[in-house]
Coordinates of C-alpha atoms and ligand atoms in Angstrom, one line a residue:
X290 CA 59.6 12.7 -5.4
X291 CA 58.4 11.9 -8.8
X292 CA 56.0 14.5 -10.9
X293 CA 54.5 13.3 -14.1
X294 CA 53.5 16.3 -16.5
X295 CA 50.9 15.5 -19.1
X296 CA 51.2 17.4 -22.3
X297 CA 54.1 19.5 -23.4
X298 CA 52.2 22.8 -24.9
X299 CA 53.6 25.7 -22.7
X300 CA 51.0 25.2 -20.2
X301 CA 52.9 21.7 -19.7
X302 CA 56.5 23.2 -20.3
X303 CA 56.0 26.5 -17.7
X304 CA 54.0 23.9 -14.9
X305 CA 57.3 21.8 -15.4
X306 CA 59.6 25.3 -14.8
X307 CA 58.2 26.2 -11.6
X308 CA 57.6 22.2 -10.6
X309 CA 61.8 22.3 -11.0
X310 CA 61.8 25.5 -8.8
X311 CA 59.6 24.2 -6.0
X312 CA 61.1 20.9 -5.9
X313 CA 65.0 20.9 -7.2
X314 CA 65.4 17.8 -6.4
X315 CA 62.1 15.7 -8.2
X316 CA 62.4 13.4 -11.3
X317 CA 59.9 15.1 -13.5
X318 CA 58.7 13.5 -16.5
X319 CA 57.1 14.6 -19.4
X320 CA 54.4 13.0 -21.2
X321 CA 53.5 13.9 -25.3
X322 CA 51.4 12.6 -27.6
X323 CA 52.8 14.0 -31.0
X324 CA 56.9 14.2 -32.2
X325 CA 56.9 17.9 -30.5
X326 CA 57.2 20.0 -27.8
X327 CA 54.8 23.3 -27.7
X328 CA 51.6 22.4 -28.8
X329 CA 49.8 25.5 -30.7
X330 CA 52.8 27.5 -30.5
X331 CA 55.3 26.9 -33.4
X332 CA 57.0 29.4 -35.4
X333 CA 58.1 28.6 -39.5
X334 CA 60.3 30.6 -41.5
X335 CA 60.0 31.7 -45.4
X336 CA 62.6 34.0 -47.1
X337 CA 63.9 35.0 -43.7
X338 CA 60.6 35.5 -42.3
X339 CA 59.2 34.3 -39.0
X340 CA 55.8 33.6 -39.0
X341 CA 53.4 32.1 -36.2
X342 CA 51.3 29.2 -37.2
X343 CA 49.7 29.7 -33.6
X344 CA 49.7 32.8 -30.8
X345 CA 52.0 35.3 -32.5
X346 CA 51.2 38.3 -30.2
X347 CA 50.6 39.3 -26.7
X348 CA 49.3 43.0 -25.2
X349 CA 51.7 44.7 -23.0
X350 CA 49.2 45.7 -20.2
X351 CA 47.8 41.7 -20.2
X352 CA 51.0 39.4 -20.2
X353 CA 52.6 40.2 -16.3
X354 CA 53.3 36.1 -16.2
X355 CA 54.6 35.9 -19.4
X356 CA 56.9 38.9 -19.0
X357 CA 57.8 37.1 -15.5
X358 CA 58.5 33.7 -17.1
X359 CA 61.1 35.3 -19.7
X360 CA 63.0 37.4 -17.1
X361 CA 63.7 34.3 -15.1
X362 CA 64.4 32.8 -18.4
X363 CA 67.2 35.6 -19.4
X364 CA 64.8 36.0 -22.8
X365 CA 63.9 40.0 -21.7
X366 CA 66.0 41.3 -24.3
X367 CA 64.2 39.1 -26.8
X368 CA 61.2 40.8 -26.4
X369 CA 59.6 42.7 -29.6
X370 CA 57.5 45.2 -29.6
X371 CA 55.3 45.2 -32.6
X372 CA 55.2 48.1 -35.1
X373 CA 52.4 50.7 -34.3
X374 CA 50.4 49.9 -37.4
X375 CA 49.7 47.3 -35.6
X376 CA 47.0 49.8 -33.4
X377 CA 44.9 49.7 -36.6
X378 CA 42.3 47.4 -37.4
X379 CA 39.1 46.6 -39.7
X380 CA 35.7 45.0 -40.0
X381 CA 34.5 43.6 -43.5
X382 CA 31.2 45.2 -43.2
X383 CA 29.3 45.7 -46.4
X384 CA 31.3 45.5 -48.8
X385 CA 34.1 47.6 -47.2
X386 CA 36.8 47.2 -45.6
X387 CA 36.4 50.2 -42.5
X388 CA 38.2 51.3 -39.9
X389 CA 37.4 50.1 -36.0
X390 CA 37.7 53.5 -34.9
X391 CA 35.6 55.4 -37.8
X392 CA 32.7 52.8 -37.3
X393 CA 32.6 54.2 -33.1
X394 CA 30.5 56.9 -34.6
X395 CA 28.1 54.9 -35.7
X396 CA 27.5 53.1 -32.6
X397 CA 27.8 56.1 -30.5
X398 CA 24.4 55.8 -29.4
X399 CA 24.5 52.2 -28.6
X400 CA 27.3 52.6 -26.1
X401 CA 25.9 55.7 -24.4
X402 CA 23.0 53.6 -23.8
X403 CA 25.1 51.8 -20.8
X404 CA 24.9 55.5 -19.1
X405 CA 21.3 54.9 -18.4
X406 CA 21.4 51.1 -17.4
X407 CA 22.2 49.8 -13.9
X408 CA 23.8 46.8 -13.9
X409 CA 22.1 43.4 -13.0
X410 CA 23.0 41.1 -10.2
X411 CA 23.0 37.3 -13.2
X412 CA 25.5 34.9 -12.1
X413 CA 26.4 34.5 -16.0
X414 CA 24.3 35.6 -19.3
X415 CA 25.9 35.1 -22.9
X416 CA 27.8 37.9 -24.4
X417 CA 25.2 38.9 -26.6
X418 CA 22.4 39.5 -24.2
X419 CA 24.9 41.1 -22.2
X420 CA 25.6 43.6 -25.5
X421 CA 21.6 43.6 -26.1
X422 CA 21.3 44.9 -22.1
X423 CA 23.7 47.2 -21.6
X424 CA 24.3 48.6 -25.4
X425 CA 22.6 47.5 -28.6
X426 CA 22.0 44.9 -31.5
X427 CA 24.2 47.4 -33.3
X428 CA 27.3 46.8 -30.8
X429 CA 26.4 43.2 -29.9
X430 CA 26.8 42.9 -33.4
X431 CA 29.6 45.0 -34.9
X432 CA 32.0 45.2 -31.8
X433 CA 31.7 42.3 -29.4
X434 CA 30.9 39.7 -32.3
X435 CA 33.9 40.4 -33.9
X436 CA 36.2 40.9 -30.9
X437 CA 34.6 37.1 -29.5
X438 CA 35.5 36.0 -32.7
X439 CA 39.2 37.0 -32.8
X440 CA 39.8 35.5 -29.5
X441 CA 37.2 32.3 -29.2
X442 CA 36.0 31.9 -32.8
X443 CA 32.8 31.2 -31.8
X444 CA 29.0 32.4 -31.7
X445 CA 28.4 35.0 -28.9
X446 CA 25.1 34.2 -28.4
X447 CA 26.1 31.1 -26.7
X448 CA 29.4 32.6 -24.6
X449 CA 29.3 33.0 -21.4
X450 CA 29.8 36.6 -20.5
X451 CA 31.8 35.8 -16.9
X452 CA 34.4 33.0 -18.5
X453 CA 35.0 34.9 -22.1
X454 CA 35.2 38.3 -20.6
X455 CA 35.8 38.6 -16.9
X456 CA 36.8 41.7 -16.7
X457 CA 33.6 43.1 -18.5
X458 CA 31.4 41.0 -16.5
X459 CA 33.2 42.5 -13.1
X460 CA 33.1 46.1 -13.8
X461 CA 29.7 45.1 -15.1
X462 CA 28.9 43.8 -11.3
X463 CA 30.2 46.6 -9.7
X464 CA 28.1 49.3 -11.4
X465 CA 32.0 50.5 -13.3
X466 CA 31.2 52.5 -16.4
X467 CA 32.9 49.7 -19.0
X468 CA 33.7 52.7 -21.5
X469 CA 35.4 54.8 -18.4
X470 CA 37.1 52.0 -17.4
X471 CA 37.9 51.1 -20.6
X472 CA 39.8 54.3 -20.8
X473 CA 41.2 54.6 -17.9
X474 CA 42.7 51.2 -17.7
X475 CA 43.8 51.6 -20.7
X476 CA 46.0 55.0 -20.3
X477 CA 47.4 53.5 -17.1
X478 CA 49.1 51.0 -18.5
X479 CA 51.5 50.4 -20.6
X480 CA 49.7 50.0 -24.1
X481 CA 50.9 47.7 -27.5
X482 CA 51.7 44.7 -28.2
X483 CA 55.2 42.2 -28.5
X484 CA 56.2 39.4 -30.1
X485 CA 59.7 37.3 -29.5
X486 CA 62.5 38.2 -31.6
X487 CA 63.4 34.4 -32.5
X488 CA 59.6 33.6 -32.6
X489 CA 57.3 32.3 -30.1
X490 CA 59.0 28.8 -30.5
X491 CA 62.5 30.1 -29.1
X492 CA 60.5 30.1 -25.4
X493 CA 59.3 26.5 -26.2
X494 CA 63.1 25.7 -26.9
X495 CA 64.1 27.6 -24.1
X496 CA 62.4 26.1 -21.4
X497 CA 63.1 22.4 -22.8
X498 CA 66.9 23.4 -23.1
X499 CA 66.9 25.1 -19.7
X500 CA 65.4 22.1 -17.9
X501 CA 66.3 18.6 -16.5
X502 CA 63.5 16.6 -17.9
X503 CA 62.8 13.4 -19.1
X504 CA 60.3 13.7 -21.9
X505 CA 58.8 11.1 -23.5
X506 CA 57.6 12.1 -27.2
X507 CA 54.6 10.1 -29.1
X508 CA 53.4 8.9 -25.4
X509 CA 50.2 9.8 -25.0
X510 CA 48.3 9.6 -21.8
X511 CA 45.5 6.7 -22.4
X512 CA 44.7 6.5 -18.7
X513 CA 44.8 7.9 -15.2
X514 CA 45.2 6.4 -12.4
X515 CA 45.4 7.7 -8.5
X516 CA 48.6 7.0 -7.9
X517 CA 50.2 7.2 -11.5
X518 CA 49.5 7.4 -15.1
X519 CA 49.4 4.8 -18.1
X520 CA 51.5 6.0 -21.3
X521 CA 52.4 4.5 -24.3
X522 CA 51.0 1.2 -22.6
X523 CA 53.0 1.2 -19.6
X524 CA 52.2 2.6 -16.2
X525 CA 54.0 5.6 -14.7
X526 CA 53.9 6.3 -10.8
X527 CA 53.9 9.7 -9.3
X528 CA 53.8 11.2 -6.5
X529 CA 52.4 14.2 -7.8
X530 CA 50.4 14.6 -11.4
X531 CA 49.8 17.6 -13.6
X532 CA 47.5 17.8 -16.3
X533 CA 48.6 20.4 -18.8
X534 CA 46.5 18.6 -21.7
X535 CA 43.5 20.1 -23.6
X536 CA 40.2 20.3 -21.5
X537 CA 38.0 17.4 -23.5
X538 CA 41.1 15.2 -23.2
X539 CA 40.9 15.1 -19.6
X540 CA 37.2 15.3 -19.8
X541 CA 36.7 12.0 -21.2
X542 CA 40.5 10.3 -19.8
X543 CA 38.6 11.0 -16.1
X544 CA 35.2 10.5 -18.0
X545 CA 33.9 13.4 -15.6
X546 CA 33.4 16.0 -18.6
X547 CA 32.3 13.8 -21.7
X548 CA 30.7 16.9 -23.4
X549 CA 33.6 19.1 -23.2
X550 CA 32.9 21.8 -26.2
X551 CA 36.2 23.1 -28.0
X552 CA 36.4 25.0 -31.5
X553 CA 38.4 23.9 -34.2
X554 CA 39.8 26.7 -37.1
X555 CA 41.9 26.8 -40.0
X556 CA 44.6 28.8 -40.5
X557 CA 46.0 29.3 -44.0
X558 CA 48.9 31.2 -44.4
X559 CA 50.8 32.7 -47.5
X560 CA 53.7 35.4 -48.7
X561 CA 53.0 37.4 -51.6
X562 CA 55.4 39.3 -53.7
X563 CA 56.5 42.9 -51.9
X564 CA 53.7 45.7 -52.9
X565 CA 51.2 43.7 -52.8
X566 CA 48.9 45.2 -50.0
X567 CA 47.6 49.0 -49.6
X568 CA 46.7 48.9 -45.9
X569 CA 48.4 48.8 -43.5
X570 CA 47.3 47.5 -40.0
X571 CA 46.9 44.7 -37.4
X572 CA 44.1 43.0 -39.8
X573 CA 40.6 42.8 -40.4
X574 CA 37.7 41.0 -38.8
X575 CA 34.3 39.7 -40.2
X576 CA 31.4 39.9 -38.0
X577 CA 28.9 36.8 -38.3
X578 CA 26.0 38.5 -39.6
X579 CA 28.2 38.8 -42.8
X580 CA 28.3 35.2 -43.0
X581 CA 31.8 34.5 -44.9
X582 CA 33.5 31.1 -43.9
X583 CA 36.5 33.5 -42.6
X584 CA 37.0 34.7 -39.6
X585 CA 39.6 37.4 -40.2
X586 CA 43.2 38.0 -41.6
X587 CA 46.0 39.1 -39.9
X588 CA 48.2 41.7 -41.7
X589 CA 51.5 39.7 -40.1
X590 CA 54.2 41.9 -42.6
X591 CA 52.7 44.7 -41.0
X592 CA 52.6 44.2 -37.4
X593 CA 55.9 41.9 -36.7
X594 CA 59.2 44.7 -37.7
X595 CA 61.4 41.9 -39.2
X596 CA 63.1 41.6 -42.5
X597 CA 61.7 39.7 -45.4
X598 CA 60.9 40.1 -48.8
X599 CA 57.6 38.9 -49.3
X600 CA 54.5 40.4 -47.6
X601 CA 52.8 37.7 -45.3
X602 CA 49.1 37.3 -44.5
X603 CA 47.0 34.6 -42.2
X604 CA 43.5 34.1 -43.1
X605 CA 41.6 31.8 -39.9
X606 CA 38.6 30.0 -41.1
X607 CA 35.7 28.2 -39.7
X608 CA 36.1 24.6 -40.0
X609 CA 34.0 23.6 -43.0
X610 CA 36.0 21.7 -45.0
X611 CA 39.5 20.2 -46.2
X612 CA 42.7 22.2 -46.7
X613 CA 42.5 22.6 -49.9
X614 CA 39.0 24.4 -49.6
X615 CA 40.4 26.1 -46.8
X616 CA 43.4 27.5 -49.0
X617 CA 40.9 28.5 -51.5
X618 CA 37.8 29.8 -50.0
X619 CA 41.3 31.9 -48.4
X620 CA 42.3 33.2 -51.4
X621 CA 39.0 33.7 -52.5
X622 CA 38.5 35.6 -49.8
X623 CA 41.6 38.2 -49.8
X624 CA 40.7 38.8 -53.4
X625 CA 37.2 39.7 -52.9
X626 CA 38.4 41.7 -49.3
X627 CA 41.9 43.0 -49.9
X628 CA 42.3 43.2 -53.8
X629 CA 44.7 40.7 -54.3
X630 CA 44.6 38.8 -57.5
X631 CA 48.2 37.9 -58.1
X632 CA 49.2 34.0 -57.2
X633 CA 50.6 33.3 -53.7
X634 CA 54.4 32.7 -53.6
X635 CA 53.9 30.5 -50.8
X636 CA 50.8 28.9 -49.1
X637 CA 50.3 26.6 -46.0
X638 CA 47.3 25.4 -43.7
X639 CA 46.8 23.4 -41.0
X640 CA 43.3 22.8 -39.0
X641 CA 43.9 23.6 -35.4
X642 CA 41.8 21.1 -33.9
X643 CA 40.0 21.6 -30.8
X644 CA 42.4 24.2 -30.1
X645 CA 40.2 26.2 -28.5
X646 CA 37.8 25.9 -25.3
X647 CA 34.4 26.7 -25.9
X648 CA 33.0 28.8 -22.5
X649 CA 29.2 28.4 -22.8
X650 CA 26.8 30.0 -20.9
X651 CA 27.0 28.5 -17.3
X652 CA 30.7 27.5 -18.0
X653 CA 32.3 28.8 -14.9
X654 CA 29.9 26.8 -12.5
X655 CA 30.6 23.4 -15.0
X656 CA 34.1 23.4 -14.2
X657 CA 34.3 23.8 -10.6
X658 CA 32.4 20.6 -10.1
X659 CA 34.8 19.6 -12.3
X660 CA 37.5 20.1 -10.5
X661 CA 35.9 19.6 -7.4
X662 CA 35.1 16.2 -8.7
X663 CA 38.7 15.5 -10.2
X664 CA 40.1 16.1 -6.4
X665 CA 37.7 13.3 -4.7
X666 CA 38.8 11.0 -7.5
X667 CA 42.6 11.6 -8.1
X668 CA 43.9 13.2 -4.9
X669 CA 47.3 13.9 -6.6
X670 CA 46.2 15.1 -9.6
X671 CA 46.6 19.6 -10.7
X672 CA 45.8 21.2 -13.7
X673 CA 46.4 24.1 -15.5
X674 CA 45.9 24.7 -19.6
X675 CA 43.5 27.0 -21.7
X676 CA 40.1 26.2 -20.1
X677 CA 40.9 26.9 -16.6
X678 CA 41.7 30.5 -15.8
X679 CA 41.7 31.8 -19.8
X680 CA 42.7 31.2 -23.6
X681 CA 45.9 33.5 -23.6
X682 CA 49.5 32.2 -23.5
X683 CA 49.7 34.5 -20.1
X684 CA 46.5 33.2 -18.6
X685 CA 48.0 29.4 -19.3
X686 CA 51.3 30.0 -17.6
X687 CA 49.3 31.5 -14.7
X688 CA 47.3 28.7 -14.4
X689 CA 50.4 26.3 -13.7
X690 CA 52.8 28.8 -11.8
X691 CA 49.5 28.5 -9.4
X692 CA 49.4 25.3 -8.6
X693 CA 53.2 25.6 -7.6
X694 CA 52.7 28.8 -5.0
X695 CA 49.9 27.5 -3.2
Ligands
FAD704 C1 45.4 29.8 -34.1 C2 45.6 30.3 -32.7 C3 46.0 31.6 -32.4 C4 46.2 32.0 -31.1 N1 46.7 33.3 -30.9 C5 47.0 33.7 -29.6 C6 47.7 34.9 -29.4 O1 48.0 35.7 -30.4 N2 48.0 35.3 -28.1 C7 47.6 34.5 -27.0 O2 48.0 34.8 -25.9 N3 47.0 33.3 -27.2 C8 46.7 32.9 -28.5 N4 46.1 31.7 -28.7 C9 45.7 30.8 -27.5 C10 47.0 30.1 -26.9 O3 47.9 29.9 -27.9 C11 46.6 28.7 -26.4 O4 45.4 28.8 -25.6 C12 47.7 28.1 -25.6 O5 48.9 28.1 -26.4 C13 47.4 26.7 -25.2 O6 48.5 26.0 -24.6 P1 48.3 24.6 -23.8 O7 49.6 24.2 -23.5 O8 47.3 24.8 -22.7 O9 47.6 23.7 -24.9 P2 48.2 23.1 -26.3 O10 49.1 24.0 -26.9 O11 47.0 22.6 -27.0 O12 49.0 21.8 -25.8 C14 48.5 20.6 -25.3 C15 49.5 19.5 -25.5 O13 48.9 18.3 -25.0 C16 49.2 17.3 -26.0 N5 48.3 16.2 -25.8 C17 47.0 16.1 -26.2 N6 46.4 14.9 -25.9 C18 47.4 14.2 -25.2 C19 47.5 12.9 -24.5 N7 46.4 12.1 -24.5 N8 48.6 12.6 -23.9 C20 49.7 13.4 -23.9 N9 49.7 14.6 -24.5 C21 48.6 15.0 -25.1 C22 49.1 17.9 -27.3 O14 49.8 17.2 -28.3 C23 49.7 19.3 -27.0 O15 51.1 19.3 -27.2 C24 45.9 31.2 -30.0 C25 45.4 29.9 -30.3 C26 45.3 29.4 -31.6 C27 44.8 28.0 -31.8

């Protein structure tokens, strides 16, 4: 049996893992565009720090796959819990840097308000008519703005409630108090987030090391066929055919999803001398009606507990320029937010291009005819990656170990 695996982000790498456990016995091959495995995820090093460039953390209660995937890869005792500052974040609102939990008081009224509302029976609504129906403009605004932001970098007034935040948009359906069971879920499991001790890039290593695998590198996929693949100009067959590449990739190689939306950010990161930073904390966030070019800063000194001797920041950006006005308008930015005037020791940026799916409104329905349309014209085609079941790391090696169980 031959399985052909397109794209080598982790998606690609864990679909390849449990393709080797289902079938011991199948050639698999691997196909890349760029030089490297692991897509988004990569993991640098400056004066014995580890930094991220992409996903750098994962919440306890949310990762079950992930935490799976590294017991069966003997990587359990890798796994780093990140320091509790880390349970404190900001907004840049007005001026100020503030607290996430000293701003609840303010919106108290706002989130009572979902008391008094019954829920409403909409196949999907954006999240900020969701926030406008059940809370305020106050919370669509000041909470869920920011938190959509984090995650999907993009404008809540075009995404979709059910693909963005499922969970919200079930307890929503079935009448659930979402501050109760916000609460509740929340003491039930176990809370905080990890990192990897080696970096997120020891689990791309990992799973290539642990695996017999043909890749090929600076292949990339220019065509699909039903019974194969064409790479690097030459045609592959396969028996079976998993797409692990980004959605609008395989929207337009299958030319059934032309449209496909995804965002695109810059992340600038740079170390600082020791002493330079007064809070402590996760990071801040930036809510859209404060319309700053950043999106927020992670604190990553604070939150990772290893040794360095530099304090380490990430500043993500919407993509409005070059690097080098990404590096600036950074800098810029941390001086007018955090009080930092001295000159980086180090500074890097790279533009993560289409790196994330965009859900819009009416997302969910979109992509099952997608796939349902991707089955009548390549019968031996799968496919698992960011826009399919979620945007985490967990949700992506979910999406693969799937098609392998079924
Ligand atoms: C800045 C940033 C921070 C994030 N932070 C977190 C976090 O803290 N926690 C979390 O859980 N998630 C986070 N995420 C989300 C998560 O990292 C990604 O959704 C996930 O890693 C995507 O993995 P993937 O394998 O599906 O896609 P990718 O990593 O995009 O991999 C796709 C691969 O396909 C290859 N490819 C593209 N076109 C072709 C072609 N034609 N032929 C062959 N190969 C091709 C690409 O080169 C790439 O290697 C973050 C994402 C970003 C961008």
């Amino acid at each position: 049996m031959k399985i052909a695996i397109l794209g080598g982000g982790i998606s690609g790498l864990s679909a390849a893992w449990y393709a080797r456990k289902r079938y011991p016995d199948a050639t698999i091959q691997m196909f890349e565009a760029s030089s490297r495995l692991g897509g988004v995820i990569d993991t640098g090093c400056f004066h014995g720090f580890l930094y991220e460039k992409g996903p750098r953390t994962f919440v306890f209660s949310r990762s079950s796959h992930l935490l799976e995937l590294l017991e069966e890869l003997g990587m359990s005792q890798e796994i780093l819990p990140c320091s509790s500052l880390a349970k404190k974040r900001y907004l840049w609102h007005r001026g100020k840097l503030r607290g996430i939990s000293s701003l609840i008081g303010s919106l108290a009224f706002g989130l009572l308000k979902e008391l008094f509302v019954s829920s409403k029976d909409v196949d999907d609504e954006s999240v900020y008519d969701f926030a406008l129906r059940k809370f305020n403009r106050k919370v669509a605004e000041l909470l869920l703005d920011p938190m959509a932001l984090g995650i999907y970098a993009a404008d809540i007034r075009q995404l979709s409630l059910k693909s963005s935040f499922p969970f919200l948009y079930e307890w929503d359906r079935q009448g659930i108090s979402l501050l109760r069971a916000f609460a509740s879920s929340d003491s039930s499991k176990k809370k905080g987030l990890f990192t990897l001790q080696r970096g997120l890039f020891s689990l791309i290593e990992t799973l290539k090391n642990r695996m017999d695998l043909e890749i090929f590198y600076e292949t990339p996929i220019t065509a699909l066929m039903e019974d194969g693949v064409v790479a690097g100009g030459s045609f592959f067959p396969a028996d079976m055919i998993v797409s692990a590449l980004p959605g609008a990739v395989l929207g337009s190689l299958s030319g059934l999803w032309q449209d496909f939306s995804s965002t695109s950010l810059w992340v600038v990161q740079c170390a600082f001398e020791k002493g330079v930073l007064l809070k402590n904390g996760f990071g801040y966030l930036i809510p859209t009606m404060e319309k700053e070019s950043v999106l927020g800063c992670v604190f990553d000194s604070s939150i990772f507990p290893r040794a360095g001797d530099c304090y380490f920041l990430t500043v993500m950006l919407r993509n409005l320029g070059d690097a080098s006005w990404a590096e600036k308008e950074a800098l810029l930015a941390l001086k007018k937010h955090l009080k930092i005037e001295k000159a980086p020791i180090f500074i890097s940026s790279y533009l993560a291009k289409d790196a994330i799916p965009f859900f819009k409104v009416g997302y969910a329905k979109r992509l099952s005819f997608f796939l349902q349309d991707l089955k009548i014209k390549y019968p031996r085609l799968h496919v698992c990656g960011n826009y399919v079941d979620g945007v985490s790391v967990d949700s992506c090696i979910h999406s693969s170990q799937k098609i392998f169980i079924n």
